[in-house]
Each structure stands twice: as C-alpha cells, then as structure tokens.
PDB file of C-alpha atoms in Angstrom:
ATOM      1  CA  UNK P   1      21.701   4.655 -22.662  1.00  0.00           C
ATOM      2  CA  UNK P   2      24.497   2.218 -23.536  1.00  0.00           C
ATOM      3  CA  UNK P   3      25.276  -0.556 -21.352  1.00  0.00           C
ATOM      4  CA  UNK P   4      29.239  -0.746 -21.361  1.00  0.00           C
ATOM      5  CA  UNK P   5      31.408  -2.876 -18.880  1.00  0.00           C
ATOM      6  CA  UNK P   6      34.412  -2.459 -16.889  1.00  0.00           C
ATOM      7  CA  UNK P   7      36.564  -4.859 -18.999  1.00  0.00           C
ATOM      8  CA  UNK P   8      36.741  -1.443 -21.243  1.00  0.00           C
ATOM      9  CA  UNK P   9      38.728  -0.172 -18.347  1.00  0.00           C
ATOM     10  CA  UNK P  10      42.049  -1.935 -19.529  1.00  0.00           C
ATOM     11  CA  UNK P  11      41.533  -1.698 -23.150  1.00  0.00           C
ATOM     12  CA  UNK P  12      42.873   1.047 -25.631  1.00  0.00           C
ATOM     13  CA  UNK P  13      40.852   2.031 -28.503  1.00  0.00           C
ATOM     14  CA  UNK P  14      42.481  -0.195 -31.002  1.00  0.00           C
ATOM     15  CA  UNK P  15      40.583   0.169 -34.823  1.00  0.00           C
ATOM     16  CA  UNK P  16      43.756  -1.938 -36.893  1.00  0.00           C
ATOM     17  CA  UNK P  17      41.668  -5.108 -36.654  1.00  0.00           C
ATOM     18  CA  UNK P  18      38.093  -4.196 -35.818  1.00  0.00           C
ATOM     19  CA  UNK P  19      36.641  -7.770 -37.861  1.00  0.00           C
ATOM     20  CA  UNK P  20      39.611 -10.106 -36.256  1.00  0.00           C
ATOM     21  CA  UNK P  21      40.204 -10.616 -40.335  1.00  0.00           C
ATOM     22  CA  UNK P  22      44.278 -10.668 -39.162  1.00  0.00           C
ATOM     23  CA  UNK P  23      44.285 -11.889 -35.778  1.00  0.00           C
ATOM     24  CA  UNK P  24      42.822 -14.700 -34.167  1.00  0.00           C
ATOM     25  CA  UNK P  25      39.329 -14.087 -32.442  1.00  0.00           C
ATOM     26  CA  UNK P  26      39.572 -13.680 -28.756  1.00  0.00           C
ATOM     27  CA  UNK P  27      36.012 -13.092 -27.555  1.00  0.00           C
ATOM     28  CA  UNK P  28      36.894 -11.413 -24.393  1.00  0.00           C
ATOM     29  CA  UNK P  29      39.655  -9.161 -26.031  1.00  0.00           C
ATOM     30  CA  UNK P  30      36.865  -8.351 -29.242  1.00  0.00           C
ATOM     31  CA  UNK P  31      33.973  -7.894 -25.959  1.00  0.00           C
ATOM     32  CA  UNK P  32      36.350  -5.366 -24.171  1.00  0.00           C
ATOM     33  CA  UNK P  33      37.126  -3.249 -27.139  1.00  0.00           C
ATOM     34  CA  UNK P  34      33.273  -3.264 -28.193  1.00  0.00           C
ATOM     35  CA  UNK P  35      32.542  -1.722 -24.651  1.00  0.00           C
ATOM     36  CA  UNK P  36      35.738   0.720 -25.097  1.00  0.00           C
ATOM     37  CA  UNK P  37      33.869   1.811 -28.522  1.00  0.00           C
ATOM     38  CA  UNK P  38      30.843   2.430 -27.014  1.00  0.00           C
ATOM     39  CA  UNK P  39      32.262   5.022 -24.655  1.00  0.00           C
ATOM     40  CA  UNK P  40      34.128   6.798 -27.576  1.00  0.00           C
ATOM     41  CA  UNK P  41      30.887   6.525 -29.396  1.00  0.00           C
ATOM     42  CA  UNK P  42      28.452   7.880 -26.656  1.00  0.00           C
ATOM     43  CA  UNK P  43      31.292  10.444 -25.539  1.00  0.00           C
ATOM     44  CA  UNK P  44      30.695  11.371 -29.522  1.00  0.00           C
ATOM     45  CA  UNK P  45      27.046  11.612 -29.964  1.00  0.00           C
ATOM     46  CA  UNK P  46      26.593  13.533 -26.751  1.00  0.00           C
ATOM     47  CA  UNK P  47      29.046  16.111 -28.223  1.00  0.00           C
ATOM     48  CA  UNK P  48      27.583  15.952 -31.784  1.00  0.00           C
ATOM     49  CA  UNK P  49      23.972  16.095 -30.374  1.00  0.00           C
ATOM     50  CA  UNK P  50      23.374  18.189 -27.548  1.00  0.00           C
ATOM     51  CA  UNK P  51      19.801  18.414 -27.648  1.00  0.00           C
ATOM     52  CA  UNK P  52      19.365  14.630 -27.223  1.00  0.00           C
ATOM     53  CA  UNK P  53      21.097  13.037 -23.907  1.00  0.00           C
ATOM     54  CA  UNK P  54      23.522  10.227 -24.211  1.00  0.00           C
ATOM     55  CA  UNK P  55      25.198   8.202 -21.116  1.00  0.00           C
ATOM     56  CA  UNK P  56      26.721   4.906 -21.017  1.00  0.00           C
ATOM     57  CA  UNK P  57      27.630   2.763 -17.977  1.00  0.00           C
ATOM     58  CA  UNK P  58      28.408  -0.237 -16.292  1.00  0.00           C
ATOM     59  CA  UNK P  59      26.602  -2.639 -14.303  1.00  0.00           C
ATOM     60  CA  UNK P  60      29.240  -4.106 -12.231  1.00  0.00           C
ATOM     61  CA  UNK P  61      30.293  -7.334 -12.203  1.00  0.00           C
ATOM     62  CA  UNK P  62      27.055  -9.891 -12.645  1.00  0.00           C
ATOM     63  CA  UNK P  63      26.050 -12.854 -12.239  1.00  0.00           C
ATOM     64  CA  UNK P  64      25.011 -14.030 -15.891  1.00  0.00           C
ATOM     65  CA  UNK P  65      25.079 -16.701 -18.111  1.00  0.00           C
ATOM     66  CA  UNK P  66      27.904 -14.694 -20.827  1.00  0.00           C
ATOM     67  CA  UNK P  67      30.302 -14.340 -17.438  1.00  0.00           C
ATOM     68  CA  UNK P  68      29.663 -17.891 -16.476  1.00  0.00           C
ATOM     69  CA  UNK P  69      30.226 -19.580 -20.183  1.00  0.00           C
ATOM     70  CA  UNK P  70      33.288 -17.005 -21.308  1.00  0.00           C
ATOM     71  CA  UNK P  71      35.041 -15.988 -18.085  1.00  0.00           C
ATOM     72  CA  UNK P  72      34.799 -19.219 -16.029  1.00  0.00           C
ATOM     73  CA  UNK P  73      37.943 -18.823 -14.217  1.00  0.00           C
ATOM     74  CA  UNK P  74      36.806 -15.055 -13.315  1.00  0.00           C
ATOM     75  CA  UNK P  75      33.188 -16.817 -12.438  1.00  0.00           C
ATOM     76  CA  UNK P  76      34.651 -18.987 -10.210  1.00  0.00           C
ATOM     77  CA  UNK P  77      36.934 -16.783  -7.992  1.00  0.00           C
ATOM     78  CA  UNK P  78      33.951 -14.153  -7.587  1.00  0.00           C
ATOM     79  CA  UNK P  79      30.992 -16.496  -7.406  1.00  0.00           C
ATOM     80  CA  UNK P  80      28.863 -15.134  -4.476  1.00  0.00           C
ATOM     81  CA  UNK P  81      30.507 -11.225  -4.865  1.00  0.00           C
ATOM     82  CA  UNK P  82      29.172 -10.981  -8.492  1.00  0.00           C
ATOM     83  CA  UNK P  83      26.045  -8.989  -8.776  1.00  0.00           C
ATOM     84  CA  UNK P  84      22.416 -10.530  -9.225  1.00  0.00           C
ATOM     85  CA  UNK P  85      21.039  -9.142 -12.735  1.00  0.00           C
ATOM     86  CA  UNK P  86      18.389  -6.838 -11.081  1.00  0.00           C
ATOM     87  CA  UNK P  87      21.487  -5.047  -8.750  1.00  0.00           C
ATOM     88  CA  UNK P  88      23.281  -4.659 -12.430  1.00  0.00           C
ATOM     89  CA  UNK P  89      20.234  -3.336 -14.486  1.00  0.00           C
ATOM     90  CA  UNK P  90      19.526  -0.500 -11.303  1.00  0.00           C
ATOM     91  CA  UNK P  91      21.622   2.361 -12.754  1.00  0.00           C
ATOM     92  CA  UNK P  92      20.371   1.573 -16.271  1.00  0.00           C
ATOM     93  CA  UNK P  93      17.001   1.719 -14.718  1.00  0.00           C
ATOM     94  CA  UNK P  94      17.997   4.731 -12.802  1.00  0.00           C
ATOM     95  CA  UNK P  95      19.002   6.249 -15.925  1.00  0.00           C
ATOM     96  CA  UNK P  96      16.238   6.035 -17.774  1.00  0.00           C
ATOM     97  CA  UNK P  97      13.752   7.841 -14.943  1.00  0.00           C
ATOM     98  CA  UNK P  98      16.431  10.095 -13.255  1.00  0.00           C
ATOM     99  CA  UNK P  99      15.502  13.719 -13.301  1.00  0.00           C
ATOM    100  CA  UNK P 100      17.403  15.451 -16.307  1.00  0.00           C
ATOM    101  CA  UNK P 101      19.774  17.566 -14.276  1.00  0.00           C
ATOM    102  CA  UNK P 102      20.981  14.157 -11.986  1.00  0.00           C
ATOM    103  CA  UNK P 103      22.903  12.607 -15.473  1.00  0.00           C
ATOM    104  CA  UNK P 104      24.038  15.843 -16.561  1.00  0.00           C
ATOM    105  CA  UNK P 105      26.112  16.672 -18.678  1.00  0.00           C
ATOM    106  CA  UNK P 106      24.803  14.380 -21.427  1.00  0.00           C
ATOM    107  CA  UNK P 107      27.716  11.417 -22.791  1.00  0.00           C
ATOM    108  CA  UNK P 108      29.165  10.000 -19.366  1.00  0.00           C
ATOM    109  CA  UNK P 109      30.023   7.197 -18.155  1.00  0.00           C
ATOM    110  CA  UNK P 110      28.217   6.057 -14.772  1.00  0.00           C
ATOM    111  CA  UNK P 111      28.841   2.941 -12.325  1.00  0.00           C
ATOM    112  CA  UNK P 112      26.354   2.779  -9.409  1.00  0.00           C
ATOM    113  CA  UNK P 113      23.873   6.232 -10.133  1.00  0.00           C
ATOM    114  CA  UNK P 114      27.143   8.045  -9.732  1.00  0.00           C
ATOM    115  CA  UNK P 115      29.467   9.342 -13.007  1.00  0.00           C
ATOM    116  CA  UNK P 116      32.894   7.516 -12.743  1.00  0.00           C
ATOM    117  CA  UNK P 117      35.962   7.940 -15.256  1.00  0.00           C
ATOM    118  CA  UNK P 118      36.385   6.387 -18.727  1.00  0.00           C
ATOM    119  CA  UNK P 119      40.036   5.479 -17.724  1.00  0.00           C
ATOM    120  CA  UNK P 120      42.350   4.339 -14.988  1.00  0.00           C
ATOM    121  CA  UNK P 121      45.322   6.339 -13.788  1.00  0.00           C
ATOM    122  CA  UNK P 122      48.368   5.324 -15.729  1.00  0.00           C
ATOM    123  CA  UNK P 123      46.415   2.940 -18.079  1.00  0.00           C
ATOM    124  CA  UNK P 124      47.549   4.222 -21.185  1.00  0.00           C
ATOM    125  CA  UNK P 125      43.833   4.055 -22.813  1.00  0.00           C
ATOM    126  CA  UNK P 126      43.264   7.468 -24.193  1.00  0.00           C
ATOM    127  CA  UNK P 127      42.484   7.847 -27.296  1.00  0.00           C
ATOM    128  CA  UNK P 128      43.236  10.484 -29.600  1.00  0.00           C
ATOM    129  CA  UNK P 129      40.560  12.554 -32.088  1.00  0.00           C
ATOM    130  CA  UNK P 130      42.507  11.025 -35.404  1.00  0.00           C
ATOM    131  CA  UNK P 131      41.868   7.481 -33.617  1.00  0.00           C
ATOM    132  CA  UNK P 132      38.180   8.192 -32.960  1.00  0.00           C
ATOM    133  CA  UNK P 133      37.272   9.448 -36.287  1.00  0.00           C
ATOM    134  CA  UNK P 134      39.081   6.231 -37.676  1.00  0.00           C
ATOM    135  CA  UNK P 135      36.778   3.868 -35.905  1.00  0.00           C
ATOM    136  CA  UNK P 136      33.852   6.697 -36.782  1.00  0.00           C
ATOM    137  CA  UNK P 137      35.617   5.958 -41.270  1.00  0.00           C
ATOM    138  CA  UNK P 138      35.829   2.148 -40.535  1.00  0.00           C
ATOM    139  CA  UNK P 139      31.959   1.689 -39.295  1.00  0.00           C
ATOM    140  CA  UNK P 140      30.528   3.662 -41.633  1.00  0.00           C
ATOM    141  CA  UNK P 141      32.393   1.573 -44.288  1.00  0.00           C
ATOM    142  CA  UNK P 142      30.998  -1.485 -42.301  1.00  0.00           C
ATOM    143  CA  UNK P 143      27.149   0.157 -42.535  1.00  0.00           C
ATOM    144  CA  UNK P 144      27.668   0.681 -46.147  1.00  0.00           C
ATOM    145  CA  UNK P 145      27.932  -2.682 -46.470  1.00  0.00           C
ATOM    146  CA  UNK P 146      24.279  -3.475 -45.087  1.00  0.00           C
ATOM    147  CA  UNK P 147      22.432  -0.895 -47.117  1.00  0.00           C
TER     148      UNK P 147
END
C-alpha cells in the first residue's frame, strides 16, 4: 500500500528533472510529482505482478505538521476542515484488513475505502508508456548508484 496525495491530481508525470539538478527546488512541486510517481509505479507493479496486490491512495487533506510547515497559506484557509491523522490513516488501515475481493483489481488508487481516478477531467496528466518506462530507466540508474 502506497500512501499518495491529491496534490498528484494536478501534476503530469514529468521525468526531465527528477534530482532538481536544472531547476530550482520547489518542495511542493518535487512532493506532487513524487506522489504522481507513485501511482505510475503502483499502476506498474500491479500489472507486472499479479499474484501480489498493489493499491495506492490518499488520505485527504490532514492536519499534520508537513501541511502546517510547507503549505501554510493552504493550512490556514482549511484549518478546522483538514482531517485529524487517525480520519487520514482509515483507508490505509482499511486497506491493509479489507477482504481481498473489496480492493480488487490489484494497483488502484483509493480515497475514502472507495477506488477514485488517477486524473481529473481535462487535466492533461496522462502519461504515456515511453514516459513511464523513462522514469522506470532513470530510477534504476539512481539505484545503481546505491549498490
């Protein structure tokens, strides 16, 4: 079980700069794409390896110290909507002890026990199979480097 988050909604897979080596580092923009990678990853593995069960989801909006420190401005227009941290770990919870045919088919994405889309309508974040396998070519080359 991966824990994603929305803020993958809005992002593209984008693999040009995975390290920020040409771009300035923008922790919420590098966040969002690491949550957007997890979904191609898990959508991946579940495909790859069908005897073992992948899903990935999100815990809604929470209240936690990362969301307070990097998205104050977000923090501070939400406040008493965001979730508490037990109401955001239930569908990981859930996901873990839910009876195998309740999170079939194995690699998707799930919001509130209930499978929900990788995308929004006219987002523009689809990615195509030459622009998965690149990010699949570009971490390996980063795991090569920690062998």
């Amino acid at each position: 079980i991966t824990v994603s988050s929305g803020g993958m909604l809005v992002q593209k897979l984008n693999t040009d700069d995975l390290q920020s080596e040409r771009t300035a580092f923008d922790g919420t923009m590098v966040y969002a794409q690491n949550k957007r990678q997890q979904v191609v990853l898990t959508e991946r593995w579940a495909r790859a390896h069908p005897a073992i069960h992948f899903s990935c989801m999100h815990p809604g909006w929470v209240d936690t110290p990362g969301v307070r420190l990097s998205m104050p401005g977000f923090h501070a227009r939400l406040g008493a909507r965001l979730r508490s941290e037990a109401q955001g770990a239930d569908t990981v919870l859930w996901l873990a002890l839910a009876p195998t045919d309740a999170v079939q088919p194995s690699g998707r994405f799930f919001q509130d026990r209930k499978p929900v889309p990788t995308h929004l309508p006219f987002a523009r974040t689809s990615s195509s199979p030459a622009e998965e396998e690149k990010l699949i070519e570009i971490l390996e080359e980063l795991a090569q480097r920690f062998k």
